[in-house]
Amino acid sequence: MVHKTFDKFSNNYTEILNNSIIKFTGFDSFHFITVKLTKLRELNPSFLNKPINFLDYGCGNGNLYNNFHQYFPKANYFGVDISREMIKEARRRFQANGTFYEINSSEWKKNSYDLIFSAGVFHHIHPKDQSNVINDLYNLMSDTGKMLIWEHNPLNPFTRKIVKESEIDKDAIMIPPNKMKNLFIQNRICFDRIIYTGFFPKSLQFLTSLEKYLERIPLGAQYVAIGKK
């Protein structure tokens, strides 16, 4: 069970994650969280100064929340995760018991969300369940809501190697970008586009300004599927 797997990582998740990625990319997990938040703001400028409801689906120990309000200062953040121990750790770190919920809680489902974000989560969801999860999230979107799913790109050989050797990703089944696109379309989400990211390791960091010109090239380490209601 996924929740049991991640329960055991709750006290040292970030350390294990860093051990997986630093040796291949030179970057730690904080860097990639900053990349995600920067990209979220870039893709959703109209949300910058609005009191939107933001759902972090599969929030883990709350790493995204740490600097979230520097990027979306007026947003209401809600984090949910299948792992009880991860949620406990997020609450311990941020003392925000009303912000983080176990996935089985009904509380977070009482809201509608203007922006639903999920990063590195769906490859842990069994393929037969992915469509149902997307549909459930669609039903929680506001009338003008957007959904962004950030995933590993199986077309990138370095990503495949990192995932294969990661203790955290032992159960992972990477999702091809076109399959994610089809999951959106099958569940009534108005598919916008897929962009690719993570082209350069830290040793080539001086080239990262070029990434915005490479977003359509399916060789980035990760991709973002973007849709709206």
Tab-separated table of C-alpha atoms in Angstrom:
chain	number	residue	atom	x	y	z
A	1	MET	CA	0.000	0.000	0.000
A	2	VAL	CA	1.310	3.429	-0.962
A	3	HIS	CA	0.329	5.084	2.316
A	4	LYS	CA	2.247	2.462	4.310
A	5	THR	CA	5.305	2.978	2.116
A	6	PHE	CA	5.315	6.723	2.643
A	7	ASP	CA	4.512	6.494	6.344
A	8	LYS	CA	7.973	5.054	6.901
A	9	PHE	CA	9.592	7.980	5.063
A	10	SER	CA	7.828	10.703	7.050
A	11	ASN	CA	10.765	11.570	9.328
A	12	ASN	CA	13.472	11.663	6.667
A	13	TYR	CA	11.656	12.063	3.345
A	14	THR	CA	13.594	15.148	2.236
A	15	GLU	CA	16.936	13.539	3.065
A	16	ILE	CA	16.107	10.396	1.075
A	17	LEU	CA	14.849	12.495	-1.825
A	18	ASN	CA	18.037	14.543	-1.846
A	19	ASN	CA	20.138	11.381	-1.866
A	20	SER	CA	18.296	10.309	-5.013
A	21	ILE	CA	18.567	13.514	-7.003
A	22	ILE	CA	21.723	15.368	-5.997
A	23	LYS	CA	24.118	12.778	-7.392
A	24	PHE	CA	22.421	12.949	-10.800
A	25	THR	CA	21.432	16.604	-11.085
A	26	GLY	CA	23.560	18.475	-8.558
A	27	PHE	CA	20.381	20.143	-7.278
A	28	ASP	CA	18.604	19.434	-4.003
A	29	SER	CA	14.855	19.174	-3.471
A	30	PHE	CA	14.589	22.817	-2.364
A	31	HIS	CA	15.759	23.882	-5.822
A	32	PHE	CA	13.060	21.837	-7.518
A	33	ILE	CA	10.371	23.175	-5.203
A	34	THR	CA	11.456	26.695	-6.127
A	35	VAL	CA	11.295	25.738	-9.812
A	36	LYS	CA	7.759	24.429	-9.355
A	37	LEU	CA	6.530	27.504	-7.502
A	38	THR	CA	8.164	29.829	-10.016
A	39	LYS	CA	6.561	27.954	-12.903
A	40	LEU	CA	3.171	27.916	-11.176
A	41	ARG	CA	3.295	31.679	-10.772
A	42	GLU	CA	4.495	32.163	-14.345
A	43	LEU	CA	1.657	30.043	-15.724
A	44	ASN	CA	-1.017	31.604	-13.511
A	45	PRO	CA	-0.284	35.331	-13.226
A	46	SER	CA	-3.966	36.188	-12.734
A	47	PHE	CA	-3.923	34.285	-9.431
A	48	LEU	CA	-0.982	36.168	-7.975
A	49	ASN	CA	-2.924	38.637	-5.830
A	50	LYS	CA	-6.244	36.853	-5.502
A	51	PRO	CA	-7.554	34.855	-2.519
A	52	ILE	CA	-7.740	31.637	-4.512
A	53	ASN	CA	-8.155	28.156	-3.078
A	54	PHE	CA	-5.075	26.105	-3.910
A	55	LEU	CA	-4.997	22.312	-3.544
A	56	ASP	CA	-1.665	20.528	-3.208
A	57	TYR	CA	-2.749	16.966	-3.958
A	58	GLY	CA	-0.168	14.577	-2.513
A	59	CYS	CA	1.497	17.227	-0.374
A	60	GLY	CA	3.713	14.791	1.529
A	61	ASN	CA	5.433	16.470	4.462
A	62	GLY	CA	4.482	19.947	3.232
A	63	ASN	CA	7.645	20.965	1.394
A	64	LEU	CA	5.739	23.035	-1.174
A	65	TYR	CA	3.977	24.952	1.585
A	66	ASN	CA	7.236	26.198	3.090
A	67	ASN	CA	7.629	29.164	0.702
A	68	PHE	CA	4.241	28.991	-0.992
A	69	HIS	CA	2.954	32.367	0.169
A	70	GLN	CA	5.987	34.160	-1.203
A	71	TYR	CA	4.615	33.251	-4.637
A	72	PHE	CA	0.861	33.391	-3.980
A	73	PRO	CA	0.549	35.725	-0.985
A	74	LYS	CA	-3.256	35.808	-0.823
A	75	ALA	CA	-3.980	32.176	-1.659
A	76	ASN	CA	-5.594	29.702	0.711
A	77	TYR	CA	-3.376	26.618	0.703
A	78	PHE	CA	-4.790	23.132	1.328
A	79	GLY	CA	-2.534	20.086	1.371
A	80	VAL	CA	-3.794	16.496	1.292
A	81	ASP	CA	-1.935	13.212	1.330
A	82	ILE	CA	-2.668	9.503	1.628
A	83	SER	CA	0.029	9.054	4.287
A	84	ARG	CA	-1.142	9.777	7.822
A	85	GLU	CA	2.430	10.093	9.057
A	86	MET	CA	3.329	12.566	6.303
A	87	ILE	CA	0.374	14.742	7.295
A	88	LYS	CA	1.420	14.547	10.929
A	89	GLU	CA	4.900	15.685	9.937
A	90	ALA	CA	3.529	18.562	7.838
A	91	ARG	CA	1.397	19.724	10.758
A	92	ARG	CA	4.346	19.438	13.119
A	93	ARG	CA	6.558	21.494	10.835
A	94	PHE	CA	4.083	24.269	10.104
A	95	GLN	CA	1.655	24.165	13.025
A	96	ALA	CA	-1.228	24.460	10.555
A	97	ASN	CA	-3.642	21.705	11.488
A	98	GLY	CA	-6.451	23.201	9.444
A	99	THR	CA	-4.299	23.345	6.313
A	100	PHE	CA	-3.229	19.710	5.971
A	101	TYR	CA	-5.642	16.803	5.699
A	102	GLU	CA	-5.475	13.078	5.253
A	103	ILE	CA	-6.934	12.124	1.918
A	104	ASN	CA	-9.850	10.274	3.503
A	105	SER	CA	-10.981	13.363	5.382
A	106	SER	CA	-14.168	14.967	4.113
A	107	GLU	CA	-13.081	18.465	5.170
A	108	TRP	CA	-10.943	19.338	2.161
A	109	LYS	CA	-13.648	18.048	-0.178
A	110	LYS	CA	-16.051	20.736	1.039
A	111	ASN	CA	-14.130	23.379	-0.952
A	112	SER	CA	-13.865	24.142	-4.622
A	113	TYR	CA	-10.401	24.931	-5.920
A	114	ASP	CA	-9.178	27.529	-8.355
A	115	LEU	CA	-5.840	25.797	-8.826
A	116	ILE	CA	-5.215	22.083	-8.304
A	117	PHE	CA	-1.598	21.002	-8.361
A	118	SER	CA	-0.045	17.580	-8.020
A	119	ALA	CA	3.686	16.929	-8.330
A	120	GLY	CA	5.310	13.508	-8.484
A	121	VAL	CA	2.182	11.780	-7.236
A	122	PHE	CA	0.390	10.080	-10.098
A	123	HIS	CA	3.196	7.633	-10.851
A	124	HIS	CA	2.455	6.187	-7.392
A	125	ILE	CA	-1.246	5.757	-8.175
A	126	HIS	CA	-2.152	2.429	-9.747
A	127	PRO	CA	-2.983	2.943	-13.444
A	128	LYS	CA	-6.500	1.543	-12.994
A	129	ASP	CA	-7.217	4.254	-10.397
A	130	GLN	CA	-5.718	7.275	-12.152
A	131	SER	CA	-8.802	8.165	-14.162
A	132	ASN	CA	-11.026	8.072	-11.085
A	133	VAL	CA	-8.641	10.368	-9.220
A	134	ILE	CA	-8.580	12.855	-12.092
A	135	ASN	CA	-12.377	12.767	-12.218
A	136	ASP	CA	-12.650	13.362	-8.471
A	137	LEU	CA	-10.315	16.337	-8.757
A	138	TYR	CA	-12.266	17.699	-11.716
A	139	ASN	CA	-15.389	17.694	-9.542
A	140	LEU	CA	-13.564	19.869	-7.000
A	141	MET	CA	-12.495	22.517	-9.510
A	142	SER	CA	-14.149	25.914	-9.448
A	143	ASP	CA	-15.946	27.046	-12.602
A	144	THR	CA	-12.780	28.804	-13.747
A	145	GLY	CA	-10.400	26.330	-12.129
A	146	LYS	CA	-7.140	25.032	-13.540
A	147	MET	CA	-5.284	21.777	-12.993
A	148	LEU	CA	-1.545	21.234	-13.324
A	149	ILE	CA	-0.054	17.753	-12.995
A	150	TRP	CA	3.749	17.676	-12.731
A	151	GLU	CA	5.263	14.283	-13.524
A	152	HIS	CA	8.469	12.440	-14.388
A	153	ASN	CA	9.083	12.161	-18.118
A	154	PRO	CA	9.676	8.514	-19.085
A	155	LEU	CA	11.112	9.686	-22.407
A	156	ASN	CA	14.182	10.988	-20.573
A	157	PRO	CA	16.775	8.232	-19.872
A	158	PHE	CA	18.284	10.042	-16.873
A	159	THR	CA	14.852	10.341	-15.274
A	160	ARG	CA	14.260	6.629	-15.776
A	161	LYS	CA	17.575	5.887	-14.064
A	162	ILE	CA	16.846	8.196	-11.112
A	163	VAL	CA	13.402	6.649	-10.611
A	164	LYS	CA	14.749	3.114	-10.929
A	165	GLU	CA	17.356	3.712	-8.218
A	166	SER	CA	15.189	5.771	-5.845
A	167	GLU	CA	13.994	4.091	-2.680
A	168	ILE	CA	10.968	6.357	-2.693
A	169	ASP	CA	9.953	5.331	-6.213
A	170	LYS	CA	10.094	1.543	-5.916
A	171	ASP	CA	6.394	1.298	-6.787
A	172	ALA	CA	6.508	3.993	-9.486
A	173	ILE	CA	4.970	3.454	-12.904
A	174	MET	CA	5.875	6.510	-14.960
A	175	ILE	CA	3.133	8.016	-17.087
A	176	PRO	CA	3.828	9.002	-20.705
A	177	PRO	CA	2.766	12.583	-21.468
A	178	ASN	CA	0.187	11.498	-24.039
A	179	LYS	CA	-1.464	9.208	-21.515
A	180	MET	CA	-1.773	12.091	-19.064
A	181	LYS	CA	-3.275	14.197	-21.831
A	182	ASN	CA	-5.830	11.463	-22.513
A	183	LEU	CA	-6.668	11.188	-18.802
A	184	PHE	CA	-7.523	14.873	-18.840
A	185	ILE	CA	-9.676	14.623	-21.944
A	186	GLN	CA	-11.472	11.467	-20.765
A	187	ASN	CA	-12.479	13.239	-17.568
A	188	ARG	CA	-13.914	16.406	-19.127
A	189	ILE	CA	-10.910	18.591	-18.409
A	190	CYS	CA	-10.255	21.072	-21.195
A	191	PHE	CA	-6.696	20.127	-22.098
A	192	ASP	CA	-4.430	23.100	-22.712
A	193	ARG	CA	-0.911	21.815	-23.282
A	194	ILE	CA	2.078	19.901	-21.993
A	195	ILE	CA	5.349	21.645	-21.302
A	196	TYR	CA	8.702	20.038	-20.504
A	197	THR	CA	11.175	21.162	-17.881
A	198	GLY	CA	14.435	20.105	-16.242
A	199	PHE	CA	16.801	20.073	-19.207
A	200	PHE	CA	20.045	21.013	-17.484
A	201	PRO	CA	21.932	19.739	-14.412
A	202	LYS	CA	23.563	22.130	-11.978
A	203	SER	CA	26.858	21.924	-13.876
A	204	LEU	CA	25.052	23.585	-16.810
A	205	GLN	CA	22.954	25.938	-14.709
A	206	PHE	CA	24.075	28.906	-16.812
A	207	LEU	CA	21.895	27.487	-19.605
A	208	THR	CA	18.639	27.368	-17.634
A	209	SER	CA	17.475	30.650	-19.145
A	210	LEU	CA	17.098	28.689	-22.400
A	211	GLU	CA	14.531	26.315	-20.928
A	212	LYS	CA	11.610	28.548	-21.853
A	213	TYR	CA	12.529	27.972	-25.497
A	214	LEU	CA	12.664	24.197	-25.041
A	215	GLU	CA	9.311	23.622	-23.351
A	216	ARG	CA	7.823	21.867	-26.389
A	217	ILE	CA	10.732	19.448	-26.773
A	218	PRO	CA	9.824	16.127	-25.081
A	219	LEU	CA	13.274	15.504	-23.596
A	220	GLY	CA	13.053	17.395	-20.311
A	221	ALA	CA	13.385	15.392	-17.116
A	222	GLN	CA	9.812	16.240	-16.176
A	223	TYR	CA	6.645	17.555	-17.764
A	224	VAL	CA	3.613	19.562	-16.715
A	225	ALA	CA	0.151	18.739	-18.028
A	226	ILE	CA	-2.114	21.782	-17.955
A	227	GLY	CA	-5.893	21.864	-18.192
A	228	LYS	CA	-8.916	23.869	-17.117
A	229	LYS	CA	-12.593	23.340	-16.455
